[in-house]
XYZ file of C-alpha atoms in Angstrom:
693
model
C -2.986 52.582 -91.806
C -1.977 48.772 -93.193
C 1.369 49.095 -90.079
C -0.996 50.453 -87.658
C -3.446 47.389 -88.167
C -0.529 45.056 -88.355
C 0.757 46.317 -84.810
C -2.689 45.744 -83.438
C -2.971 42.446 -85.130
C 0.239 41.431 -83.448
C -0.254 42.735 -80.162
C -3.904 41.312 -79.792
C -2.138 37.875 -80.495
C 0.441 38.324 -77.886
C -1.968 38.843 -75.489
C -3.948 36.264 -76.520
C -0.980 33.928 -76.742
C 0.089 35.169 -72.954
C -3.434 34.505 -72.061
C -3.178 30.921 -72.935
C 0.318 29.910 -71.356
C 0.558 29.010 -67.620
C 2.259 31.484 -65.298
C 5.022 30.218 -64.474
C 6.159 33.126 -62.337
C 3.873 31.886 -59.365
C 3.732 28.070 -57.699
C 1.546 26.673 -56.786
C 1.196 22.391 -55.629
C -2.437 21.729 -57.597
C -0.308 22.500 -60.933
C 3.693 21.543 -60.262
C 5.360 18.635 -57.818
C 7.780 20.408 -54.830
C 10.146 17.763 -55.659
C 10.554 19.623 -59.246
C 11.575 22.609 -58.034
C 14.559 21.411 -55.683
C 18.036 22.287 -56.090
C 20.732 19.607 -54.636
C 23.515 21.913 -55.566
C 22.142 25.298 -53.280
C 25.190 25.447 -50.766
C 27.789 23.452 -52.572
C 30.557 25.371 -53.203
C 33.028 26.666 -50.823
C 32.336 27.686 -47.376
C 28.990 28.353 -47.651
C 26.529 25.383 -46.044
C 28.862 22.288 -46.864
C 25.854 20.352 -48.777
C 26.541 18.098 -51.724
C 24.490 16.953 -54.158
C 24.888 13.489 -53.153
C 21.467 10.944 -54.531
C 19.704 10.032 -51.535
C 16.754 9.329 -49.808
C 14.507 10.840 -46.450
C 16.305 9.988 -43.382
C 18.435 7.714 -44.924
C 22.321 6.527 -43.582
C 23.271 5.987 -47.336
C 23.515 8.777 -50.088
C 25.709 8.193 -53.334
C 27.857 11.176 -54.433
C 30.840 12.682 -55.971
C 34.115 12.988 -54.551
C 35.905 16.085 -56.611
C 39.466 17.452 -56.430
C 39.571 20.098 -54.169
C 36.779 19.254 -51.919
C 34.516 20.563 -49.602
C 33.087 19.045 -46.186
C 31.423 16.535 -48.007
C 33.968 15.813 -50.372
C 32.404 18.205 -53.109
C 32.928 21.355 -54.510
C 30.392 22.929 -57.264
C 33.396 24.483 -59.480
C 35.907 21.461 -59.190
C 36.253 19.926 -62.804
C 38.584 17.391 -61.498
C 36.619 14.212 -60.163
C 38.148 11.631 -57.768
C 35.177 9.119 -57.838
C 32.193 8.608 -55.729
C 31.396 7.198 -52.045
C 28.266 6.173 -50.245
C 27.753 7.851 -47.001
C 28.429 11.828 -45.329
C 26.876 14.155 -42.709
C 24.940 17.100 -44.829
C 25.743 20.450 -43.332
C 28.583 19.965 -40.516
C 31.999 20.942 -39.594
C 34.965 20.183 -38.630
C 36.060 19.034 -42.053
C 32.611 17.128 -42.676
C 32.820 12.764 -41.840
C 31.358 9.706 -43.681
C 33.050 8.917 -47.165
C 32.851 5.527 -47.169
C 33.323 3.037 -50.144
C 35.643 4.828 -52.861
C 34.566 3.662 -55.813
C 36.522 4.681 -59.245
C 35.379 3.984 -62.990
C 38.268 3.952 -65.187
C 39.464 3.453 -68.815
C 43.023 1.464 -69.459
C 44.652 -0.729 -67.204
C 45.840 2.036 -64.129
C 42.742 4.099 -61.801
C 45.319 6.589 -61.006
C 46.248 7.363 -64.667
C 42.464 7.573 -65.886
C 41.570 11.393 -65.073
C 37.750 11.992 -64.817
C 36.935 15.656 -65.890
C 33.441 16.597 -65.515
C 31.941 17.313 -69.085
C 27.829 17.508 -67.811
C 26.139 17.201 -64.431
C 22.489 16.974 -63.632
C 20.792 15.914 -60.173
C 17.385 16.164 -58.351
C 16.232 14.476 -54.950
C 16.925 10.834 -55.215
C 18.947 11.057 -58.407
C 22.869 11.961 -59.147
C 24.432 12.210 -63.116
C 27.536 13.276 -64.182
C 29.651 12.515 -67.814
C 33.305 13.039 -68.139
C 35.522 14.191 -71.136
C 36.363 10.884 -71.691
C 32.804 9.702 -72.275
C 32.215 7.925 -69.271
C 29.202 8.469 -67.705
C 27.748 7.890 -64.205
C 24.803 7.431 -63.198
C 23.050 6.529 -59.287
C 19.697 6.397 -57.512
C 19.185 5.912 -53.727
C 16.061 4.742 -52.454
C 15.292 3.643 -48.619
C 18.939 2.207 -47.890
C 19.564 0.808 -51.151
C 20.969 2.442 -54.340
C 22.389 1.755 -57.531
C 25.461 3.031 -60.103
C 25.355 2.811 -63.802
C 28.256 3.133 -65.468
C 28.438 4.032 -69.602
C 32.007 3.173 -70.979
C 33.050 3.479 -74.150
C 35.135 0.204 -76.387
C 38.295 -0.071 -74.841
C 40.143 -1.103 -71.621
C 38.588 -0.171 -68.953
C 37.221 -1.097 -64.879
C 36.380 -0.263 -61.499
C 38.133 0.652 -58.911
C 37.185 -0.043 -54.784
C 38.953 1.278 -51.644
C 37.193 0.188 -48.514
C 39.884 2.425 -46.062
C 38.827 5.752 -48.000
C 37.251 8.156 -45.266
C 36.962 11.962 -44.997
C 40.387 13.382 -43.607
C 41.883 10.026 -42.788
C 38.952 8.916 -40.791
C 38.759 5.480 -41.524
C 39.877 3.172 -38.792
C 39.292 -0.220 -39.580
C 37.900 -2.839 -42.435
C 36.588 -6.575 -43.269
C 35.358 -7.789 -46.281
C 34.346 -11.252 -47.675
C 34.642 -11.007 -52.214
C 32.366 -13.952 -53.814
C 33.137 -12.971 -57.394
C 31.398 -10.061 -58.222
C 30.071 -9.829 -55.507
C 31.656 -8.106 -51.639
C 29.848 -7.226 -48.594
C 31.410 -6.629 -45.088
C 31.749 -3.512 -42.352
C 33.475 -0.200 -42.039
C 35.119 1.358 -38.565
C 35.475 5.154 -39.280
C 35.667 7.941 -36.845
C 32.776 10.549 -36.261
C 32.425 14.102 -37.175
C 35.122 15.509 -35.136
C 37.024 12.357 -34.752
C 35.197 12.027 -31.408
C 34.235 8.714 -31.525
C 33.434 5.409 -33.975
C 30.790 4.163 -35.953
C 30.392 0.831 -38.004
C 28.310 0.581 -41.161
C 27.248 -2.693 -42.679
C 27.098 -3.053 -46.766
C 26.352 -5.703 -49.759
C 27.878 -4.666 -52.956
C 27.440 -6.314 -55.868
C 28.584 -6.253 -59.645
C 26.123 -7.869 -62.360
C 28.477 -9.472 -64.922
C 30.482 -12.385 -64.797
C 33.488 -10.372 -63.437
C 35.367 -10.494 -60.462
C 37.156 -8.640 -57.602
C 40.828 -8.889 -57.444
C 43.231 -7.672 -54.596
C 45.596 -4.687 -54.681
C 45.947 -4.422 -51.099
C 44.294 -5.131 -47.974
C 41.259 -2.506 -48.824
C 42.181 -1.910 -52.267
C 40.635 -4.220 -55.656
C 40.001 -3.518 -58.640
C 37.421 -5.137 -61.211
C 38.437 -5.339 -64.976
C 35.556 -4.967 -67.497
C 35.937 -6.965 -70.568
C 36.916 -4.558 -73.560
C 33.611 -4.577 -75.133
C 30.919 -4.081 -72.796
C 29.696 -0.937 -72.770
C 27.743 -0.602 -68.939
C 28.516 -1.848 -65.890
C 26.170 -1.800 -63.317
C 26.542 -2.251 -59.018
C 24.064 -2.552 -56.270
C 24.708 -1.574 -52.887
C 23.139 -1.193 -49.778
C 24.096 -0.181 -45.923
C 22.697 -1.746 -43.171
C 23.254 -0.502 -39.105
C 22.969 -4.468 -37.901
C 24.812 -6.974 -39.961
C 26.175 -7.354 -43.933
C 23.212 -9.749 -44.281
C 20.846 -7.223 -43.634
C 22.781 -5.231 -46.198
C 22.041 -7.930 -49.203
C 18.364 -8.299 -48.187
C 17.767 -4.593 -48.780
C 19.352 -5.057 -51.971
C 17.293 -3.744 -54.933
C 17.657 -4.953 -58.099
C 15.381 -3.149 -60.333
C 16.414 -1.067 -62.869
C 17.743 2.700 -62.466
C 14.928 4.244 -63.585
C 12.726 2.557 -61.457
C 14.664 3.717 -58.205
C 15.140 6.979 -59.615
C 11.024 7.447 -60.108
C 9.979 6.047 -57.069
C 12.464 8.439 -54.837
C 11.854 10.576 -56.257
C 8.003 10.298 -55.155
C 8.807 9.751 -51.811
C 10.635 12.498 -51.923
C 7.392 14.111 -53.758
C 5.294 13.334 -50.613
C 7.537 14.303 -48.023
C 7.984 17.657 -49.215
C 4.171 18.188 -49.989
C 3.866 18.171 -46.354
C 3.786 21.706 -46.640
C 2.587 23.620 -49.719
C 2.981 26.778 -50.785
C 1.684 29.332 -53.100
C 3.362 32.250 -54.126
C 6.616 33.296 -56.439
C 7.744 30.262 -58.449
C 11.524 31.240 -57.446
C 10.691 31.972 -53.403
C 8.800 28.207 -54.061
C 12.318 26.946 -55.906
C 13.842 28.078 -52.321
C 11.903 26.812 -49.749
C 11.598 23.192 -50.900
C 15.275 22.993 -51.647
C 15.951 24.273 -47.681
C 12.703 21.975 -46.888
C 14.520 19.481 -48.747
C 17.647 19.691 -46.430
C 15.684 19.143 -43.343
C 14.868 15.481 -43.568
C 18.328 14.129 -45.117
C 19.492 12.739 -41.117
C 18.889 11.646 -38.113
C 19.535 7.797 -39.857
C 17.265 5.171 -40.276
C 18.695 2.536 -38.504
C 16.548 -0.626 -37.974
C 15.458 -3.044 -40.692
C 11.982 -4.298 -41.466
C 12.658 -6.881 -38.704
C 12.792 -3.916 -36.206
C 16.180 -4.956 -35.796
C 19.089 -2.401 -35.125
C 22.201 -1.527 -33.140
C 22.324 0.110 -29.931
C 25.194 3.232 -29.306
C 27.153 0.019 -27.093
C 26.846 -2.338 -30.382
C 24.116 -4.591 -29.248
C 21.427 -5.867 -31.476
C 18.154 -4.771 -30.201
C 14.790 -5.147 -31.635
C 11.873 -3.100 -31.212
C 8.449 -2.417 -33.517
C 9.414 1.141 -33.950
C 11.514 2.567 -36.438
C 14.825 3.881 -34.335
C 17.240 6.414 -35.732
C 20.345 7.425 -35.147
C 22.911 10.438 -36.254
C 22.234 13.383 -34.187
C 23.406 17.313 -34.784
C 21.161 18.499 -31.645
C 23.425 21.249 -30.056
C 23.173 22.707 -33.883
C 19.895 21.771 -34.900
C 17.518 21.279 -31.802
C 15.868 24.615 -32.242
C 14.713 24.477 -35.285
C 15.300 21.238 -37.326
C 14.235 18.926 -34.430
C 10.873 20.829 -33.676
C 9.922 21.479 -37.616
C 9.988 17.395 -37.831
C 7.685 17.100 -34.515
C 5.337 19.094 -37.065
C 5.704 17.691 -40.207
C 6.912 14.081 -40.010
C 5.012 13.307 -36.103
C 5.050 9.716 -37.356
C 8.944 9.746 -37.454
C 9.201 11.900 -35.102
C 8.111 9.524 -32.556
C 11.049 7.310 -33.341
C 13.608 9.515 -33.003
C 12.080 10.584 -29.474
C 12.247 7.414 -28.411
C 15.503 6.862 -29.731
C 17.131 10.019 -28.076
C 15.448 9.090 -24.958
C 17.296 5.402 -25.636
C 20.593 6.663 -25.700
C 20.940 7.250 -21.866
C 20.334 3.919 -21.680
C 22.921 2.530 -24.321
C 25.685 5.124 -23.849
C 25.723 8.468 -24.424
C 28.318 11.128 -25.234
C 28.096 14.962 -25.401
C 29.382 14.090 -28.698
C 29.785 10.339 -29.730
C 30.272 6.827 -28.119
C 32.903 4.377 -29.651
C 29.712 1.809 -30.768
C 27.939 4.273 -32.946
C 25.694 2.481 -35.611
C 26.177 5.465 -37.698
C 28.054 8.305 -38.788
C 27.034 11.170 -35.574
C 27.939 14.696 -34.720
C 26.816 15.681 -31.300
C 23.990 15.333 -28.331
C 23.935 18.195 -25.993
C 20.346 19.640 -25.146
C 18.273 16.237 -25.678
C 17.161 16.798 -22.157
C 15.806 19.865 -23.935
C 14.513 18.090 -26.464
C 12.716 15.165 -24.500
C 10.949 17.408 -22.183
C 9.489 19.299 -25.229
C 8.780 16.579 -26.853
C 6.791 15.681 -23.869
C 4.314 19.050 -23.973
C 3.841 18.522 -27.370
C 2.730 14.844 -26.862
C 4.928 12.392 -27.859
C 5.437 9.988 -25.211
C 8.961 9.428 -23.238
C 9.237 7.648 -20.541
C 11.156 9.914 -18.252
C 11.049 7.350 -14.853
C 13.157 4.857 -16.842
C 15.915 7.359 -17.675
C 15.367 9.632 -14.805
C 19.337 8.182 -13.053
C 20.759 8.988 -16.413
C 19.591 12.676 -16.802
C 20.806 13.295 -13.454
C 24.141 11.634 -13.949
C 23.964 13.864 -17.279
C 23.561 17.403 -15.479
C 25.206 17.085 -12.763
C 28.269 16.079 -15.008
C 27.886 19.575 -16.867
C 30.678 21.854 -17.464
C 30.463 25.491 -16.434
C 33.783 26.726 -16.844
C 33.527 29.427 -19.472
C 30.190 31.719 -20.083
C 28.602 29.965 -22.333
C 29.012 26.343 -20.713
C 27.263 27.899 -17.549
C 24.531 29.171 -19.635
C 23.447 26.161 -21.389
C 23.981 24.129 -18.627
C 21.408 25.951 -17.011
C 19.450 25.381 -19.235
C 19.852 21.833 -18.868
C 19.488 22.427 -15.353
C 15.832 24.141 -16.164
C 15.086 20.939 -18.420
C 15.391 18.602 -16.056
C 13.574 20.622 -12.802
C 10.608 20.745 -15.468
C 10.484 16.988 -15.541
C 10.814 16.219 -12.099
C 7.979 18.329 -11.860
C 6.215 16.315 -14.251
C 6.807 13.099 -12.201
C 5.622 15.086 -9.637
C 8.730 14.757 -7.340
C 8.656 18.582 -6.326
C 12.001 18.144 -3.844
C 14.277 17.535 -7.214
C 12.091 19.597 -8.730
C 12.697 22.655 -6.710
C 16.412 21.332 -6.525
C 17.229 21.682 -10.062
C 15.177 25.102 -10.443
C 17.652 26.537 -8.389
C 20.307 24.939 -9.596
C 19.342 26.154 -13.075
C 19.057 29.924 -11.130
C 22.208 30.121 -10.664
C 22.658 31.416 -14.432
C 22.228 34.679 -12.915
C 25.682 34.223 -11.154
C 27.457 33.730 -14.276
C 25.457 36.109 -16.173
C 26.258 38.511 -13.930
C 29.645 38.251 -13.807
C 30.119 37.734 -17.719
C 27.581 39.406 -19.837
C 26.496 42.440 -17.475
C 29.042 44.532 -18.241
C 29.321 45.688 -21.903
C 32.190 47.888 -21.360
C 35.024 45.880 -22.155
C 37.353 45.573 -24.946
C 36.615 41.780 -25.621
C 32.885 41.558 -25.421
C 32.676 41.479 -29.868
C 35.488 38.993 -29.684
C 34.562 35.884 -31.222
C 35.675 33.300 -28.832
C 37.337 35.320 -26.378
C 37.119 33.606 -22.653
C 36.791 30.480 -24.286
C 33.607 30.879 -25.648
C 32.379 28.498 -28.066
C 32.026 30.096 -31.938
C 30.553 33.166 -30.502
C 30.982 36.463 -28.599
C 29.893 37.504 -25.178
C 27.703 40.014 -27.213
C 25.872 37.025 -28.464
C 25.612 34.653 -26.105
C 24.236 37.254 -23.247
C 20.681 36.034 -24.496
C 21.028 32.661 -24.075
C 18.532 32.397 -21.324
C 15.430 30.759 -23.514
C 14.153 28.977 -20.176
C 13.775 32.934 -18.641
C 13.117 35.249 -20.024
C 11.381 37.353 -17.699
C 14.714 36.705 -15.223
C 17.113 38.231 -17.811
C 15.501 41.006 -18.463
C 15.039 41.657 -14.694
C 18.614 41.454 -14.842
C 19.397 43.931 -17.773
C 18.503 46.963 -15.785
C 14.264 46.384 -16.832
C 12.484 46.686 -20.316
C 14.031 49.595 -21.118
C 17.571 48.733 -20.366
C 16.970 44.865 -22.272
C 15.502 47.086 -25.287
C 18.457 49.755 -25.522
C 21.140 46.783 -25.241
C 18.904 44.853 -27.646
C 18.776 47.249 -30.300
C 22.447 47.977 -29.754
C 23.265 44.850 -30.781
C 21.376 44.682 -34.129
C 22.077 48.394 -34.919
C 25.993 47.924 -34.931
C 25.205 44.371 -36.608
C 26.628 42.227 -33.721
C 24.300 39.643 -34.675
C 25.640 35.984 -36.174
C 23.709 34.550 -38.766
C 27.187 31.840 -39.587
C 26.554 29.905 -36.392
C 23.772 28.963 -33.559
C 24.309 30.995 -30.528
C 22.354 33.679 -30.915
C 19.623 32.245 -33.163
C 17.166 33.104 -31.191
C 17.830 36.611 -30.644
C 15.578 38.653 -33.093
C 12.905 36.549 -31.951
C 13.106 38.295 -28.761
C 11.737 41.926 -29.041
C 8.631 39.084 -28.475
C 8.607 39.535 -24.660
C 8.469 43.107 -24.962
C 6.039 45.738 -25.749
C 8.131 46.341 -29.358
C 6.989 43.196 -30.795
C 6.886 44.735 -34.332
C 10.777 44.711 -34.656
C 10.836 40.933 -34.023
C 8.979 41.193 -37.293
C 11.272 43.237 -38.790
C 14.214 41.445 -38.072
C 13.216 37.964 -38.820
C 11.745 38.693 -42.151
C 15.101 40.983 -42.977
C 17.571 37.916 -42.359
C 15.706 35.651 -44.017
C 15.015 37.342 -47.110
C 16.052 40.844 -47.752
C 19.666 42.867 -47.224
C 21.649 42.436 -44.259
C 25.004 43.360 -42.896
C 27.347 40.227 -41.284
C 30.785 39.635 -38.693
C 32.097 37.021 -38.406
C 34.573 38.228 -36.744
C 32.272 41.269 -35.095
C 35.793 43.110 -34.127
C 37.286 41.988 -37.305
C 39.866 40.426 -35.258
C 40.661 37.788 -37.796
C 41.048 41.027 -40.892
C 37.755 39.089 -42.789
C 35.105 42.091 -44.285
C 31.231 42.685 -43.687
C 29.081 40.858 -45.712
C 26.406 42.585 -47.317
C 23.910 40.806 -49.022
C 20.673 38.251 -49.061
C 21.877 35.442 -46.426
C 19.330 32.996 -47.936
C 20.452 32.478 -51.833
C 19.569 29.433 -54.198
C 22.623 28.900 -55.524
C 26.027 27.033 -54.881
C 27.530 29.926 -53.040
C 24.008 30.010 -50.663
C 24.961 31.798 -46.962
C 26.908 33.253 -45.454
C 30.960 32.284 -45.588
C 31.863 29.685 -43.014
C 27.896 29.136 -41.976
C 27.607 25.442 -42.361
C 23.981 24.495 -42.779
C 24.344 22.236 -39.838
C 22.248 19.320 -40.335
C 19.329 21.561 -41.294
C 19.672 23.773 -39.025
C 19.865 26.910 -41.066
C 17.519 25.223 -43.642
C 14.332 24.421 -40.742
C 15.053 28.683 -39.930
C 14.259 29.755 -43.193
C 11.619 27.320 -43.096
C 9.824 28.257 -39.963
C 10.001 32.211 -40.916
C 8.483 31.947 -44.565
C 5.883 29.572 -42.710
C 5.107 32.967 -40.178
C 5.890 31.152 -36.879
C 9.158 30.336 -35.206
C 10.025 27.995 -31.977
C 9.960 30.205 -28.740
C 11.816 28.092 -26.234
C 12.280 25.018 -26.833
C 10.847 22.779 -23.780
C 8.215 24.454 -24.365
C 5.080 24.033 -27.201
C 5.186 27.542 -28.613
C 5.845 29.608 -31.199
C 6.356 33.059 -32.286
C 4.253 34.984 -35.247
C 5.772 36.813 -37.886
C 4.463 37.586 -41.374
C 4.717 34.800 -43.858
C 7.035 34.889 -47.141
C 3.886 33.242 -48.900
C 0.450 34.506 -49.714
C -0.375 31.130 -47.845
C 1.303 28.023 -46.669
C -0.950 24.760 -45.742
C 0.749 22.030 -43.584
C -0.840 18.795 -43.751
C -0.566 16.957 -40.738
C -1.587 13.274 -39.226
C -5.439 12.143 -39.430
C -6.721 14.004 -42.499
C -5.989 17.655 -40.654
C -4.823 20.382 -42.508
C -3.167 24.199 -40.855
C -3.539 26.790 -43.581
C -1.239 30.088 -42.843
C -3.143 32.846 -45.405
C -1.534 35.986 -45.700
C -3.861 38.979 -46.186
C -2.374 41.870 -48.050
C 0.419 40.042 -48.645
C 3.787 41.851 -50.346
C 7.897 41.192 -49.470
C 7.426 45.492 -48.397
C 4.601 44.258 -45.582
C 6.195 42.925 -42.952
C 4.750 44.071 -39.666
C 1.572 41.801 -38.168
C -1.352 44.250 -38.147
C -4.167 41.494 -36.879
C -4.026 37.847 -36.529
C -7.400 35.805 -37.022
C -7.559 31.943 -35.907
C -10.236 30.271 -37.080
C -12.420 32.975 -37.971
C -11.880 34.722 -34.509
C -9.877 37.935 -33.599
C -6.639 36.723 -32.391
C -4.541 38.850 -29.624
C -1.856 36.301 -29.020
C 1.729 37.013 -30.645
C 1.710 32.933 -30.462
C 1.125 29.275 -30.984
C 0.779 26.527 -29.896
C 1.513 23.037 -30.911
C -1.753 22.181 -30.182
C -3.495 25.232 -32.674
C -1.426 23.548 -35.062
C -2.271 20.048 -34.486
C -5.962 20.884 -33.886
C -5.732 22.093 -38.180
C -7.810 25.484 -39.055
C -6.852 28.883 -40.430
C -4.427 31.315 -39.153
C -4.832 34.651 -41.140
C -1.518 37.353 -40.621
C -2.883 40.714 -41.897
C 0.013 42.169 -42.949
C 1.374 45.972 -43.153
C 4.104 48.373 -44.183
C 4.024 50.520 -41.090
C 4.961 48.606 -37.654
C 1.891 48.601 -35.157
C 3.640 49.780 -32.132
C 0.601 50.337 -30.072
C -0.495 46.703 -29.869
C -3.185 45.090 -27.493
C -1.816 41.245 -27.933
C -0.838 38.999 -24.791
C 2.830 38.041 -25.197
C 4.024 34.968 -24.068
C 7.445 35.153 -21.928
C 9.185 32.005 -20.301
C 9.744 32.706 -16.498
C 11.452 30.012 -13.528
C 9.933 32.759 -10.954
C-alpha cells in the first residue's frame, strides 16, 4: 500500500514539475530571441554548403573567421583540428574554391610562427562572434560590428607574438598591396582576384594592436610583432572600407569586445526578427540558421559620409547606402526577392546599386576595379524589372542604352544560354513597355519569343541518350531535362510547345518520378512550382514540402556518368554536413528558397511580383513590414503530414487564387491556409500563369 502511495506521489510531483517548466520543444518570439537559435556551423563541413562560422554583421564586407588545415571554400572545415590562423573576408557559400581570405593573422608561441602549431581544443560561435581555444593554451575571440571588428587573444606566460601576412588570399588570388606601418598601427590596401578569378577588387583597411609593441618586417608582405614575455593578452582593432584607409581608421571601434559582441547580437536579432515563426523548436532553429545566411551579402560599400567607390574605382557620394558583392545568377530567384520583403529599406539601396552598375561598368562576372569581392551579375535586368513592379524606384531612362548594349551582346551558343538570354530580352521588352516605347518593346518581345526555336531544337526531343547527362551540349551545371523548363516568362507558351497541358504534365511527372530534379544547383530551381500553372497544383504543394522537409532522392549526375551514387535523405539539416554533397548555399540562394517554402509562398517568376502558395512548415509566421504593418500566415490543421491546401482565406474572406502578390504582402493582414493530408484534385482556384502572347 505504501509503495502504491509513493508511486502516486512521485507521479504527481513529476506532473507538477513538468507543468511548472517552460515547454522547450516549441518556439515563440515572445519567449526567446531568434539570434540565440542560429547555428553558425550549419553547412561548414566538406562540400555541403561552403559556409563558415566567421564573426559577421548583416551585409558587412568584414567577417573575421578561422583558416583551418584542410579547408573548404571559405577557408574553414568543421572537422579540422589544425588551424592556420584567421582572415577578414570571405564570400559565403559560393563556388570556384571561394574567394577572400585577406589580412591573415596568426597568434603564436615561441620565436618562430611557422613552428607554433594551433590545434583546436574548444570552439563556439554565434552571429557576430567567434571563439576558439587551442591545446597550447592560446585562446582567440572575435566580434564584428558593422565594418569594424576586434580580436582578443589570451596567451600563457612566455615568448609569443602575432604574425601578419598581407599577401594572403584564398587559392593564390592575391594581386598586390601597399601598407604603412606606424608602431603598432598598420594601414593600406589589398587587391585580390574575385570569385572564379574573373576580376579584381580592392579593399582598404586599418589595423591597430593595443600596447607598445611594434611591427617588424619579415618580407615584402609579411610582418611580425613580438609581445612581452609576461603579457597574457593582446587586442587588435580592425576596420575595412571600399573608400580609403583613412575611412577605415574612422570606423575603428575601441569599445570592449564584450560590448561589440552584445551590440552585434542585438542587431542580428533585430534583422532576424523581421520574420517571427511559432512552432517546433528544432524547426525554428533550422529556419533562423538559414535566414541568417540570407543576410551576409551584398556588402555595404559606402561610408556614413555617403562616400563610396563604383566599379570603375571612382570616388562617389550619395545619400543612399550603396552595396556591392553580387551573386545575381545564383540568388535572383530567391534571396533578392526575400530581401525585397524583409529588408525593404536596404533593398532600395541594393536596387540603386545594381542599376548603377550599368553606369559605372558592369561585367557578367567582375570588373578589374570592384570595390568589394563579388561573383556575378547576369539577369540584373530581370531584378530591376522585378523591383520596379514591387514599387521600388528604378530610373530606367538613364540606363536604357546600357541595358540595350548588354542584351544585344548576349550569348546564344549553348541551349541553356539561349533560354537565359531570352529571359533578359523579355525583361527589356517589358521595360520599354514601361517607358511607353511600343516599337522597341515589340522588337525585344519578338527576340524573346525566339526561345521557341531554340527549345524545339534542343529540349523537345527527350529520346536522345544525353538528355540526363550533366553538361551535355555545353550546358552549364545542368542537364537537358533540367534546363528544358527554364521559360519562367512564358509558361503558357511552354505548355503549347510541349504538346498541351496533358503532355506537359506527363513530362513533368516523369521528371520527378525518375528523380531527375536536382536541388544541388539553381538551373531547375523553379520546377517544383510548375504544376501551379495546371489543374494539378497539388503536386507543387507536395514537392515543395518534400524538398524542404522530407526524404528525397537526388542525383547530381543523373546518368551516373561520374560514379557518384544517389543521395537519399533530407536536404535541409541543421548540422555541419548540411545540404546535398556538392550543393553550395550560393550567397543565400538555397537558404532563401527554404525560408520562402517554410513561409508558405515562393516567387513564381522574377519580373512579376507574384508568389505561389504552399502549406507552410510552421503553424504561424509573421512578417514585420514598414510602417508598422504585419503580414501573418496561419496554418489551420497544421501537421507535417498535412502538405496540401484545402482552402485559403485572406483577411477573413475566402480566397480563390493559388498566388498572392507583393501588394497583398505589403498591405499587411492575415493569410490563413487550411491544410489537408489528402490532395485537393478538383480545385476552382484562379491560377497565375506567365504568358507572352
